PDB file of C-alpha atoms and ligand atoms in Angstrom:
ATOM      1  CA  UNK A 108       2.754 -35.316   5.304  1.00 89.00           C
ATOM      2  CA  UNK A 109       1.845 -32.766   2.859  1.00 96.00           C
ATOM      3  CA  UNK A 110       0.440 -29.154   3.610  1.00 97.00           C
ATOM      4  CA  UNK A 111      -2.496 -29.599   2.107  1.00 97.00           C
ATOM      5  CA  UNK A 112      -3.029 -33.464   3.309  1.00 97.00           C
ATOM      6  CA  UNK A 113      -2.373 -31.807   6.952  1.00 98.00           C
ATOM      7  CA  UNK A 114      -4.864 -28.548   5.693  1.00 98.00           C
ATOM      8  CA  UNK A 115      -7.515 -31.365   4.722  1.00 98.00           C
ATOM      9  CA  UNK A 116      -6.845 -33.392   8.264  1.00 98.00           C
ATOM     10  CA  UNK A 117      -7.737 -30.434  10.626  1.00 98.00           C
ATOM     11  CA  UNK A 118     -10.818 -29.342   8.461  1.00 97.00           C
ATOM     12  CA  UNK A 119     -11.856 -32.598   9.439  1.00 97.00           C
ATOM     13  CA  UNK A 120     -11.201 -32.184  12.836  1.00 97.00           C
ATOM     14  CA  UNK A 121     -12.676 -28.634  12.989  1.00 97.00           C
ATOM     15  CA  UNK A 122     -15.965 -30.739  11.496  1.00 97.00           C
ATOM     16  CA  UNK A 123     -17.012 -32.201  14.457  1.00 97.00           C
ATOM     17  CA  UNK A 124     -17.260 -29.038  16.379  1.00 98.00           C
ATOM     18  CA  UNK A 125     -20.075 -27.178  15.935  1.00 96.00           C
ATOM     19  CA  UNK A 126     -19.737 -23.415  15.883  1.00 94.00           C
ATOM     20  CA  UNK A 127     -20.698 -23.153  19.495  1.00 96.00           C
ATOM     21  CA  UNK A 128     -18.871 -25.989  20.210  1.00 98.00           C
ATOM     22  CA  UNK A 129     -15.411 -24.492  18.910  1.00 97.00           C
ATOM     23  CA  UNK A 130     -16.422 -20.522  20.804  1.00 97.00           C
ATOM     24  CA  UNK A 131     -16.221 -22.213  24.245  1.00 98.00           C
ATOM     25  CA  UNK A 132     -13.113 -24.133  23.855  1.00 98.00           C
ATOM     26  CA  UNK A 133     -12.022 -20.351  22.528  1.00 98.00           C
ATOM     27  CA  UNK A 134     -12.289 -19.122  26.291  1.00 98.00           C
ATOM     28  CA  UNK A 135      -9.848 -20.748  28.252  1.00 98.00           C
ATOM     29  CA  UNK A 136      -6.781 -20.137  25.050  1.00 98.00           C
ATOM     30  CA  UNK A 137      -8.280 -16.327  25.140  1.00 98.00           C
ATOM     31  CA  UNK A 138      -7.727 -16.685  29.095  1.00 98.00           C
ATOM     32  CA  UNK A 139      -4.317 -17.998  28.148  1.00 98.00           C
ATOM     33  CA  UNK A 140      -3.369 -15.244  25.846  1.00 98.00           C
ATOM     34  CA  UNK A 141      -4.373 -12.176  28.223  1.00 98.00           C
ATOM     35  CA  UNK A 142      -1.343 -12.218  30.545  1.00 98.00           C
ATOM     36  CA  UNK A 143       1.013 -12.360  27.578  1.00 97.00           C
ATOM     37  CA  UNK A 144      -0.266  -9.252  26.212  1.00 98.00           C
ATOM     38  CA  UNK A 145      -0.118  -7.046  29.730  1.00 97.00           C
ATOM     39  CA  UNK A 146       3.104  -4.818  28.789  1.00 97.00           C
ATOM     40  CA  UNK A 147       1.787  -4.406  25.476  1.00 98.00           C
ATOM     41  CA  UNK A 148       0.721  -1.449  23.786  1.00 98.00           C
ATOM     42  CA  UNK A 149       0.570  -2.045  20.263  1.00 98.00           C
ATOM     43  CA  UNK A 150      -0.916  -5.561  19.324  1.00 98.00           C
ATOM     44  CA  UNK A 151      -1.790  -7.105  15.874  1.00 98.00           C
ATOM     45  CA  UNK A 152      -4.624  -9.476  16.137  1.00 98.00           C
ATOM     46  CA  UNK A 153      -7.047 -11.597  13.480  1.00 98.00           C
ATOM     47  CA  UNK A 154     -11.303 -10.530  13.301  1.00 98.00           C
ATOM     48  CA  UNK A 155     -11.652 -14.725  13.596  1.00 98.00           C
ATOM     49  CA  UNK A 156     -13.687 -16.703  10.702  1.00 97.00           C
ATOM     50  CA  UNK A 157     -15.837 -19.267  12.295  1.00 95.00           C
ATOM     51  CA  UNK A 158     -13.699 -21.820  12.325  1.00 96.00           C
ATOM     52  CA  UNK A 159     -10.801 -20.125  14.246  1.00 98.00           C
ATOM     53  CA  UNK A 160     -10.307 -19.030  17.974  1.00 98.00           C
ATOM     54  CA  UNK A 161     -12.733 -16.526  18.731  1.00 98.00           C
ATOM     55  CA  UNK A 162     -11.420 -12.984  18.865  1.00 98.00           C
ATOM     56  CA  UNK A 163     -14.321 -10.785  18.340  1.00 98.00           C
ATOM     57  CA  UNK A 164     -15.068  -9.879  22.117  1.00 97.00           C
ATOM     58  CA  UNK A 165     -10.925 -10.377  22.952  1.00 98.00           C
ATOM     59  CA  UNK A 166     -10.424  -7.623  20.530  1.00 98.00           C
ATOM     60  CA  UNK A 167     -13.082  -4.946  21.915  1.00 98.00           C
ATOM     61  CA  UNK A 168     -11.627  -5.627  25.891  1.00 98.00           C
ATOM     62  CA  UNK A 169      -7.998  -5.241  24.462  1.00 98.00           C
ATOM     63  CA  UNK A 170      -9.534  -1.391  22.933  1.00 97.00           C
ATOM     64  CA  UNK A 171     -11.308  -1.123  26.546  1.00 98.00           C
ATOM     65  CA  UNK A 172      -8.238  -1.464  28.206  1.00 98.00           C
ATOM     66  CA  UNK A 173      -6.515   1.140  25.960  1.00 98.00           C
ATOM     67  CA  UNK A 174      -4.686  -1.070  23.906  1.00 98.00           C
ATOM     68  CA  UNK A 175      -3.901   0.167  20.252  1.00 98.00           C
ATOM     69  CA  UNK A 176      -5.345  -2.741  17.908  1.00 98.00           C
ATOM     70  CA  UNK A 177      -4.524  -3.305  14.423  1.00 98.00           C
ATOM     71  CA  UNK A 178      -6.184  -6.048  12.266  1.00 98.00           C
ATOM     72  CA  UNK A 179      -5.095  -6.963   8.048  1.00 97.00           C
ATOM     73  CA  UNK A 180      -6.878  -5.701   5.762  1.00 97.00           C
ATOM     74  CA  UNK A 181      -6.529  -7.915   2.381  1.00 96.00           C
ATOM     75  CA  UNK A 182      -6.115  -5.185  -0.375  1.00 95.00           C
ATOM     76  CA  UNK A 183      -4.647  -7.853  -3.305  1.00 96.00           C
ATOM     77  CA  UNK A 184      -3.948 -11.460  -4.585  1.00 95.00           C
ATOM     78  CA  UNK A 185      -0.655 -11.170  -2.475  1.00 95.00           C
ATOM     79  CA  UNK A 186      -0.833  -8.890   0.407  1.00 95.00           C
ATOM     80  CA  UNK A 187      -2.049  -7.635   3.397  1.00 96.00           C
ATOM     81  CA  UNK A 188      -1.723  -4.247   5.144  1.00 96.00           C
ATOM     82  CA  UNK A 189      -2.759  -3.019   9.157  1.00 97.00           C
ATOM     83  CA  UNK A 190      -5.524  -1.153   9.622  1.00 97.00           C
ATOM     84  CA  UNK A 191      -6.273   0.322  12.838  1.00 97.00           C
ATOM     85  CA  UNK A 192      -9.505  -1.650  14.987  1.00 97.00           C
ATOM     86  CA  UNK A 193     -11.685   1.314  16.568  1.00 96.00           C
ATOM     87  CA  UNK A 194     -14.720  -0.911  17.367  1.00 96.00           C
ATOM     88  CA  UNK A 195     -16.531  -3.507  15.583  1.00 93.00           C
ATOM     89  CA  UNK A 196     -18.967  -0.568  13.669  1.00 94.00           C
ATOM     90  CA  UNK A 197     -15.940   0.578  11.775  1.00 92.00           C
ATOM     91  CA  UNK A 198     -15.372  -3.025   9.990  1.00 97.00           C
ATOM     92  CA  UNK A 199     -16.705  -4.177   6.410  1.00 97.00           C
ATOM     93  CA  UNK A 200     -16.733  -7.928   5.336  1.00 96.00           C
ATOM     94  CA  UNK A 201     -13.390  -7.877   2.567  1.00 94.00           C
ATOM     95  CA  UNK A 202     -12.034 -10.353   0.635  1.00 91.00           C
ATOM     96  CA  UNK A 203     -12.280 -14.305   2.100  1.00 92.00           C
ATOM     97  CA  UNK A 204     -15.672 -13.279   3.748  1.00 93.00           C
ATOM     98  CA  UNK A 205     -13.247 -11.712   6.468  1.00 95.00           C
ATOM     99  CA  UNK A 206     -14.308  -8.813   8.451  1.00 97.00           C
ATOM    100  CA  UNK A 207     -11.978  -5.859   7.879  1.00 97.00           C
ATOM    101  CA  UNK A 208     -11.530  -2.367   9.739  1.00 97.00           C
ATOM    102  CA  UNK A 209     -11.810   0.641   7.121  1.00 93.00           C
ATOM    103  CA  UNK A 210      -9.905   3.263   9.544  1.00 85.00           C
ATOM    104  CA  UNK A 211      -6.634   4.446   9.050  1.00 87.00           C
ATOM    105  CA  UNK A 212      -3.974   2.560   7.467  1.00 95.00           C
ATOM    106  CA  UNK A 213      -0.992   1.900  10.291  1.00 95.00           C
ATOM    107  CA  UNK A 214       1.854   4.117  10.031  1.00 94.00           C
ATOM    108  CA  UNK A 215       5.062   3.108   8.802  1.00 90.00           C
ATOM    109  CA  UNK A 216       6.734   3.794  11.763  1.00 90.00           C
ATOM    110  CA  UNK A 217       4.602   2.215  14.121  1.00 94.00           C
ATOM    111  CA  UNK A 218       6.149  -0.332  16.683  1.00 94.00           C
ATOM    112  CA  UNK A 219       4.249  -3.477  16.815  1.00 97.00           C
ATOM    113  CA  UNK A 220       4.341  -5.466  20.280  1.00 97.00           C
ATOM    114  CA  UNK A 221       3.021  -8.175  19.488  1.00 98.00           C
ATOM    115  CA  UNK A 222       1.151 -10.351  16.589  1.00 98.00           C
ATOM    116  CA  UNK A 223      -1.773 -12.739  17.157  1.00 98.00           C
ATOM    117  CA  UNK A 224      -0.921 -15.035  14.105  1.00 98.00           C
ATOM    118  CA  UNK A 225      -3.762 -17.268  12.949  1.00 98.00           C
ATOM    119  CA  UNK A 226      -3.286 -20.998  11.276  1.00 98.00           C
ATOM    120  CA  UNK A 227      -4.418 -24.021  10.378  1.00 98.00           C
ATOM    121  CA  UNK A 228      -1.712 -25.818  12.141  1.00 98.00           C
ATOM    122  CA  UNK A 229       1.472 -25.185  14.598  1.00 98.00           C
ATOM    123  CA  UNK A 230       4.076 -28.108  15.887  1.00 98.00           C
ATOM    124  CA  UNK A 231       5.980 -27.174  19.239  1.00 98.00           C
ATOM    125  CA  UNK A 232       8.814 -25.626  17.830  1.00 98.00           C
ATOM    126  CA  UNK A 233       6.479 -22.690  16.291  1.00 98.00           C
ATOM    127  CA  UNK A 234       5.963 -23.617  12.734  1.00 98.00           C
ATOM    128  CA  UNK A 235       3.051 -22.762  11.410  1.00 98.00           C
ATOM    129  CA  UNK A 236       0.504 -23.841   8.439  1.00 98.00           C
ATOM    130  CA  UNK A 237      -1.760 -21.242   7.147  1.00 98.00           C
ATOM    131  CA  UNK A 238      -4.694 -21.572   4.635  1.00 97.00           C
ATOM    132  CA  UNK A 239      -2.514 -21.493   1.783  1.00 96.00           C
ATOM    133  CA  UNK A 240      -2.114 -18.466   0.130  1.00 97.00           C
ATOM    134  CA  UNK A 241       1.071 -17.069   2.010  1.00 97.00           C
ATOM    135  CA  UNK A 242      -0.290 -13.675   3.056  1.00 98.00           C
ATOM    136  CA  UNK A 243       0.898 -14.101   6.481  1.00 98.00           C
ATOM    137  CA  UNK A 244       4.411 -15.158   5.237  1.00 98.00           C
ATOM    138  CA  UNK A 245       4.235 -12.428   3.113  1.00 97.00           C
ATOM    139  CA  UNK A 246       3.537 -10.332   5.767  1.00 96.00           C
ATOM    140  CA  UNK A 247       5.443 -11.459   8.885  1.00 97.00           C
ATOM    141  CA  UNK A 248       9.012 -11.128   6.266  1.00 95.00           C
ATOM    142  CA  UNK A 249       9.091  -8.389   5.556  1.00 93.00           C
ATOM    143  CA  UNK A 250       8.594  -6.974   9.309  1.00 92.00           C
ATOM    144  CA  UNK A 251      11.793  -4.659  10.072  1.00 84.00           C
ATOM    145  CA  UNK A 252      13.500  -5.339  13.753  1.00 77.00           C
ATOM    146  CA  UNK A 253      12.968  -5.574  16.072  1.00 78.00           C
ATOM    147  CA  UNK A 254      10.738  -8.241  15.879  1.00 90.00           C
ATOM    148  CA  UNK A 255       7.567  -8.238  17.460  1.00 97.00           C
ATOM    149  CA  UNK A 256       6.799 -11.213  19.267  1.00 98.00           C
ATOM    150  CA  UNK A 257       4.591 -13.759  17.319  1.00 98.00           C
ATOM    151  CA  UNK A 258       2.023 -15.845  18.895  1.00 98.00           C
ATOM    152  CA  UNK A 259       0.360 -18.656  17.335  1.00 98.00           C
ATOM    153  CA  UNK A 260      -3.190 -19.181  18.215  1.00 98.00           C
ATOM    154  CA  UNK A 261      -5.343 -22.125  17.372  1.00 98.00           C
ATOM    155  CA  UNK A 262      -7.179 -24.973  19.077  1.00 98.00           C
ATOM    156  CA  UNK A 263      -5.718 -27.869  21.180  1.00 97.00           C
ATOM    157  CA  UNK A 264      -6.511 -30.063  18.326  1.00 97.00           C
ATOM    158  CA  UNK A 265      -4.414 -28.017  15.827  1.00 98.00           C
ATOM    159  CA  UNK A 266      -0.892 -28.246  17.329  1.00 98.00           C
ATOM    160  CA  UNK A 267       0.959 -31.644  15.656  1.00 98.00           C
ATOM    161  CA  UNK A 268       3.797 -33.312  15.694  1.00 97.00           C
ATOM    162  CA  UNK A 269       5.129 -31.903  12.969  1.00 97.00           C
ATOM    163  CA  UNK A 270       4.370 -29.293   9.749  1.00 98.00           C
ATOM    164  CA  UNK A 271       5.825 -29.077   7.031  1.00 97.00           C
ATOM    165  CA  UNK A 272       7.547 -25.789   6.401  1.00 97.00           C
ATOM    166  CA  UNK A 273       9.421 -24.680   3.638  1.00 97.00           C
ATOM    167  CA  UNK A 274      12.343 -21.622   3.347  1.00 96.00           C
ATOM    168  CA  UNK A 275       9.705 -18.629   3.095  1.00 96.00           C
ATOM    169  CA  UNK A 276       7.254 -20.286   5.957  1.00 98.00           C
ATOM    170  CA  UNK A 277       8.057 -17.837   9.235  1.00 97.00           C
ATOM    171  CA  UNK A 278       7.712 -19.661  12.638  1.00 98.00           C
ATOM    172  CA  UNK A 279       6.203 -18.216  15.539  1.00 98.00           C
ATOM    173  CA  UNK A 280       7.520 -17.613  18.747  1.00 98.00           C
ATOM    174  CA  UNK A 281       5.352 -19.661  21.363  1.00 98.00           C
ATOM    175  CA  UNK A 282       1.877 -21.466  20.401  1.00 98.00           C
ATOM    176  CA  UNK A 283      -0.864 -21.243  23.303  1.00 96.00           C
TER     177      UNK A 283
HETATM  178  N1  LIG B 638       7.889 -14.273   1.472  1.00 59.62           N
HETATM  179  C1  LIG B 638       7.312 -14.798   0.367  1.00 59.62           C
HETATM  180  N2  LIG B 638       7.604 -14.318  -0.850  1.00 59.62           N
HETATM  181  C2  LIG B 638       7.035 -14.838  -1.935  1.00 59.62           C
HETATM  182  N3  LIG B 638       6.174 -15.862  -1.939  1.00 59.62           N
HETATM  183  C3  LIG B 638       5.843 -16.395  -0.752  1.00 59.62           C
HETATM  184  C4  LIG B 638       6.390 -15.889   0.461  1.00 59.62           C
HETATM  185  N4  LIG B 638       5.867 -16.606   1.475  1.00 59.62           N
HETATM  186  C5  LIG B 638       5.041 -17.511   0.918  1.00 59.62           C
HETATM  187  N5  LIG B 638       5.022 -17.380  -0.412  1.00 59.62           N
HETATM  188  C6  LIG B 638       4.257 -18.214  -1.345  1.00 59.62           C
HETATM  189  O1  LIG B 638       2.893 -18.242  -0.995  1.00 59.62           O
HETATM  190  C7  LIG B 638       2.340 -19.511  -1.327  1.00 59.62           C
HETATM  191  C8  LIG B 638       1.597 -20.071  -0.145  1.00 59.62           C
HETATM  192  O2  LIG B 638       2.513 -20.349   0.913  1.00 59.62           O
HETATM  193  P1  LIG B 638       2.101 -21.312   2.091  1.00 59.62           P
HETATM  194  O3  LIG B 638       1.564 -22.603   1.546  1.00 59.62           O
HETATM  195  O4  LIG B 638       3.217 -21.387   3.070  1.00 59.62           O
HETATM  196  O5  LIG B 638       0.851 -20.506   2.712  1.00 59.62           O
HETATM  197  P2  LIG B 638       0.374 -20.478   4.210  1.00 59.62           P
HETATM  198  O6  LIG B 638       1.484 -20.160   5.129  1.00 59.62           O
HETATM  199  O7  LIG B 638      -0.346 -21.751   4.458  1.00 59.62           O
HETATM  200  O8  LIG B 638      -0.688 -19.305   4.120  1.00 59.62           O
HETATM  201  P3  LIG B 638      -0.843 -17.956   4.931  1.00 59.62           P
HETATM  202  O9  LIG B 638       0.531 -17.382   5.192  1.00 59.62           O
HETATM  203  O10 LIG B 638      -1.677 -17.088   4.038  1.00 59.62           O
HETATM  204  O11 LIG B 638      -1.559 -18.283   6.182  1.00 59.62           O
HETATM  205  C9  LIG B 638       3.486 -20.402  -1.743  1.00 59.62           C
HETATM  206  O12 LIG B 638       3.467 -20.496  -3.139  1.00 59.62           O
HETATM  207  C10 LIG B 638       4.708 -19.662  -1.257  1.00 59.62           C
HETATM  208  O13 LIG B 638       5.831 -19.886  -2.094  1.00 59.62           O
HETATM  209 MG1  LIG B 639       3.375 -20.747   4.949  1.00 59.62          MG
END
């Protein structure tokens, strides 16, 4: 199959959920994330779209709990930088209709834990489809080691058999 034959097959399947719908099947992967993210100080995560796992409360309990949160800001056609989450009053809608933090960009020398890596798609050995435009590839190469670790979040209905991946495509580590 085809990235954009399997992009077109889970936009279907995301169809049938209605936006409330898709928020409580969010829970129990949010529930699934939370003990993988214990020892962590430093995490990465996504401001969710409607169609994706919802983050938006996720993110404010992982500030709560002292946790230093980082989420991309798109600032071109190709890339992607970290900006630093300090509550959902410090974010402005930016490019894809995605809600972006304006605070400080992260510093270079920051040490990431670990990423929460949105995608379309993920097959059990962690490859991962995203929406198309390779930001996250982009972004996850040219991380220096060590690596943090990658998780892949999406719905139940999102993990196939297989995706089709190509050289620059980076896998993740584990998919919950
Ligand atoms: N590291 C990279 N350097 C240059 N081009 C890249 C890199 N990674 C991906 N691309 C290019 O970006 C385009 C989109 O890639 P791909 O279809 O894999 O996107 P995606 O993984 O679905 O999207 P995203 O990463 O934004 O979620 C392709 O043309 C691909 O060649
Ligand atoms: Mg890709």
């Amino acid at each position: 199959m085809l990235k954009s034959e399997l992009r077109t097959l889970v936009r279907q399947y995301k169809r049938q959920f209605t936006q409330q719908q898709l928020c409580g099947l969010s829970l129990p992967i949010i529930d699934r994330i939370k003990p993988l993210l214990r020892e962590a100080h430093t995490i990465v995560a996504y401001y969710s779209l409607a169609d994706e796992v919802d983050t938006h409360r996720f993110i404010d309990e992982l500030l709560a709990a002292g946790k230093t949160v980082y989420l991309p800001r798109v600032v071109s056609a190709e890339e992607m930088v970290l900006c630093r989450y300090t509550g959902a009053d410090s974010l402005r809608q930016g490019a894809y209709g995605i809600m972006e933090p304006i605070g400080e960009p992260m510093p270079a020398d920051e040490s990431i834990d670990v990423i929460l890596v949105p995608g379309m798609a993920f097959d059990a050995q962690g490859h991962r489809l995203g929406r198309g435009k390779g930001y996250y590839d982009r972004f996850l190469g040219s991380l220096s080691q060590p690596c943090p670790q990658l998780i892949g979040v999406c719905f139940d209905f999102q993990k196939v058999e297989i995706v089709p991946t190509e050289p620059c495509d980076v896998s993740v580590d584990v998919v919950i």
